[in-house]
mmCIF file of C-alpha atoms in Angstrom:
data_model
loop_
_atom_site.group_PDB
_atom_site.id
_atom_site.type_symbol
_atom_site.label_atom_id
_atom_site.label_comp_id
_atom_site.label_asym_id
_atom_site.label_seq_id
_atom_site.Cartn_x
_atom_site.Cartn_y
_atom_site.Cartn_z
ATOM 1 C CA UNK A 217 99.460 83.514 81.381
ATOM 2 C CA UNK A 218 102.602 85.679 81.288
ATOM 3 C CA UNK A 219 101.922 88.734 83.447
ATOM 4 C CA UNK A 220 104.461 91.085 84.992
ATOM 5 C CA UNK A 221 103.913 91.962 88.644
ATOM 6 C CA UNK A 222 106.096 94.413 90.527
ATOM 7 C CA UNK A 223 107.159 94.737 94.145
ATOM 8 C CA UNK A 224 109.359 97.468 95.575
ATOM 9 C CA UNK A 225 112.851 96.238 96.437
ATOM 10 C CA UNK A 226 113.160 98.409 99.554
ATOM 11 C CA UNK A 227 110.071 96.837 101.153
ATOM 12 C CA UNK A 228 111.109 93.210 100.792
ATOM 13 C CA UNK A 229 113.083 92.840 104.049
ATOM 14 C CA UNK A 230 110.151 93.973 106.187
ATOM 15 C CA UNK A 231 107.604 91.704 104.478
ATOM 16 C CA UNK A 232 106.872 88.113 105.427
ATOM 17 C CA UNK A 233 106.387 85.537 102.681
ATOM 18 C CA UNK A 234 102.626 85.682 103.177
ATOM 19 C CA UNK A 235 102.584 89.468 102.856
ATOM 20 C CA UNK A 236 104.682 89.391 99.684
ATOM 21 C CA UNK A 237 102.402 86.775 98.102
ATOM 22 C CA UNK A 238 99.227 88.731 98.912
ATOM 23 C CA UNK A 239 100.750 92.057 97.817
ATOM 24 C CA UNK A 240 101.911 90.611 94.501
ATOM 25 C CA UNK A 241 98.407 89.397 93.686
ATOM 26 C CA UNK A 242 96.844 92.705 94.789
ATOM 27 C CA UNK A 243 99.345 94.554 92.586
ATOM 28 C CA UNK A 244 98.420 92.257 89.695
ATOM 29 C CA UNK A 245 94.668 92.810 90.133
ATOM 30 C CA UNK A 246 94.586 96.570 90.737
ATOM 31 C CA UNK A 247 94.126 98.996 87.863
ATOM 32 C CA UNK A 248 94.057 102.745 87.324
ATOM 33 C CA UNK A 249 90.392 102.772 86.288
ATOM 34 C CA UNK A 250 88.963 101.561 89.602
ATOM 35 C CA UNK A 251 89.467 103.332 92.905
ATOM 36 C CA UNK A 252 88.663 100.242 94.955
ATOM 37 C CA UNK A 253 89.559 96.590 94.594
ATOM 38 C CA UNK A 254 87.064 93.975 95.781
ATOM 39 C CA UNK A 255 88.938 90.788 96.648
ATOM 40 C CA UNK A 256 88.506 87.620 98.693
ATOM 41 C CA UNK A 257 90.766 85.056 100.305
ATOM 42 C CA UNK A 258 89.444 82.514 97.781
ATOM 43 C CA UNK A 259 90.371 84.770 94.847
ATOM 44 C CA UNK A 260 93.886 85.343 96.202
ATOM 45 C CA UNK A 261 94.195 81.569 96.657
ATOM 46 C CA UNK A 262 93.090 81.005 93.074
ATOM 47 C CA UNK A 263 95.661 83.422 91.670
ATOM 48 C CA UNK A 264 98.426 82.015 93.885
ATOM 49 C CA UNK A 265 97.794 78.410 92.913
ATOM 50 C CA UNK A 266 96.010 78.595 89.567
ATOM 51 C CA UNK A 267 93.230 76.445 91.048
ATOM 52 C CA UNK A 268 90.165 76.924 93.227
ATOM 53 C CA UNK A 269 91.024 76.338 96.868
ATOM 54 C CA UNK A 270 89.069 74.085 99.221
ATOM 55 C CA UNK A 271 88.374 75.437 102.712
ATOM 56 C CA UNK A 272 88.719 71.947 104.218
ATOM 57 C CA UNK A 273 91.888 70.876 102.418
ATOM 58 C CA UNK A 274 93.751 74.184 102.047
ATOM 59 C CA UNK A 275 93.441 75.484 105.615
ATOM 60 C CA UNK A 276 97.124 76.419 105.888
ATOM 61 C CA UNK A 277 97.020 78.392 102.641
ATOM 62 C CA UNK A 278 93.890 80.242 103.793
ATOM 63 C CA UNK A 279 95.510 81.050 107.154
ATOM 64 C CA UNK A 280 98.609 82.296 105.347
ATOM 65 C CA UNK A 281 96.582 84.575 103.079
ATOM 66 C CA UNK A 282 94.710 86.029 106.071
ATOM 67 C CA UNK A 283 98.027 86.505 107.868
ATOM 68 C CA UNK A 284 99.350 88.315 104.786
ATOM 69 C CA UNK A 285 96.375 90.693 104.765
ATOM 70 C CA UNK A 286 96.747 91.389 108.483
ATOM 71 C CA UNK A 287 100.460 92.112 108.141
ATOM 72 C CA UNK A 288 99.938 94.488 105.219
ATOM 73 C CA UNK A 289 97.175 96.244 107.154
ATOM 74 C CA UNK A 290 99.325 96.508 110.287
ATOM 75 C CA UNK A 291 102.269 97.975 108.363
ATOM 76 C CA UNK A 292 99.803 100.326 106.613
ATOM 77 C CA UNK A 293 101.241 99.325 103.236
ATOM 78 C CA UNK A 294 97.800 98.395 101.920
ATOM 79 C CA UNK A 295 94.704 100.410 102.761
ATOM 80 C CA UNK A 296 91.890 98.000 103.676
ATOM 81 C CA UNK A 297 88.695 100.061 103.553
ATOM 82 C CA UNK A 298 86.303 97.343 104.694
ATOM 83 C CA UNK A 299 86.338 93.663 105.547
ATOM 84 C CA UNK A 300 83.679 91.009 106.025
ATOM 85 C CA UNK A 301 85.200 87.657 107.031
ATOM 86 C CA UNK A 302 87.180 86.571 103.957
ATOM 87 C CA UNK A 303 86.173 89.511 101.743
ATOM 88 C CA UNK A 304 88.070 92.779 101.481
ATOM 89 C CA UNK A 305 87.630 96.187 99.877
ATOM 90 C CA UNK A 306 91.032 97.741 99.274
ATOM 91 C CA UNK A 307 92.105 101.147 97.987
ATOM 92 C CA UNK A 308 93.682 100.271 94.630
ATOM 93 C CA UNK A 309 96.245 103.073 94.874
ATOM 94 C CA UNK A 310 97.818 101.401 97.908
ATOM 95 C CA UNK A 311 98.565 98.300 95.794
ATOM 96 C CA UNK A 312 100.514 100.124 93.105
ATOM 97 C CA UNK A 313 104.258 100.236 92.625
ATOM 98 C CA UNK A 314 105.520 103.528 91.181
ATOM 99 C CA UNK A 315 107.992 102.253 88.621
ATOM 100 C CA UNK A 316 109.432 105.727 88.060
ATOM 101 C CA UNK A 317 110.202 106.461 91.723
ATOM 102 C CA UNK A 318 111.050 103.024 93.131
ATOM 103 C CA UNK A 319 113.398 100.186 92.323
ATOM 104 C CA UNK A 320 111.330 97.080 91.836
ATOM 105 C CA UNK A 321 111.458 93.437 90.856
ATOM 106 C CA UNK A 322 109.337 91.956 88.077
ATOM 107 C CA UNK A 323 107.721 88.635 88.930
ATOM 108 C CA UNK A 324 105.590 86.623 86.528
ATOM 109 C CA UNK A 325 102.316 85.083 87.666
ATOM 110 C CA UNK A 326 103.540 81.605 86.673
ATOM 111 C CA UNK A 327 106.554 82.080 88.984
ATOM 112 C CA UNK A 328 104.274 82.773 91.934
ATOM 113 C CA UNK A 329 102.096 79.762 91.096
ATOM 114 C CA UNK A 330 105.206 77.579 90.956
ATOM 115 C CA UNK A 331 105.691 78.143 94.699
ATOM 116 C CA UNK A 332 102.060 77.510 95.643
ATOM 117 C CA UNK A 333 101.100 74.227 93.961
ATOM 118 C CA UNK A 334 98.205 72.286 95.435
#
């Protein structure tokens, strides 16, 4: 699947690798039609790796995804409206990159999955 995903260039230095990975997937999944995005750690793991993740085998990946969510929440870059364990409701607008106002980098989904093989 060849999908373009954008991330603002000016935010990169303040993001950790986990935060960038989670934000890229959130940016990929959000759309203008829905106000909220319902997402889980498992779904983020699937999009990062291209495979279903196993909670027993992929513990480090799961911890990294949770760390990414926490960092984005702390920096207030992504608006997490509600959370229940590994499930999140996120304001979709907070996951968008304004391509007219910001400089950004295009990343393809296959490029992300290349760095997260299981």
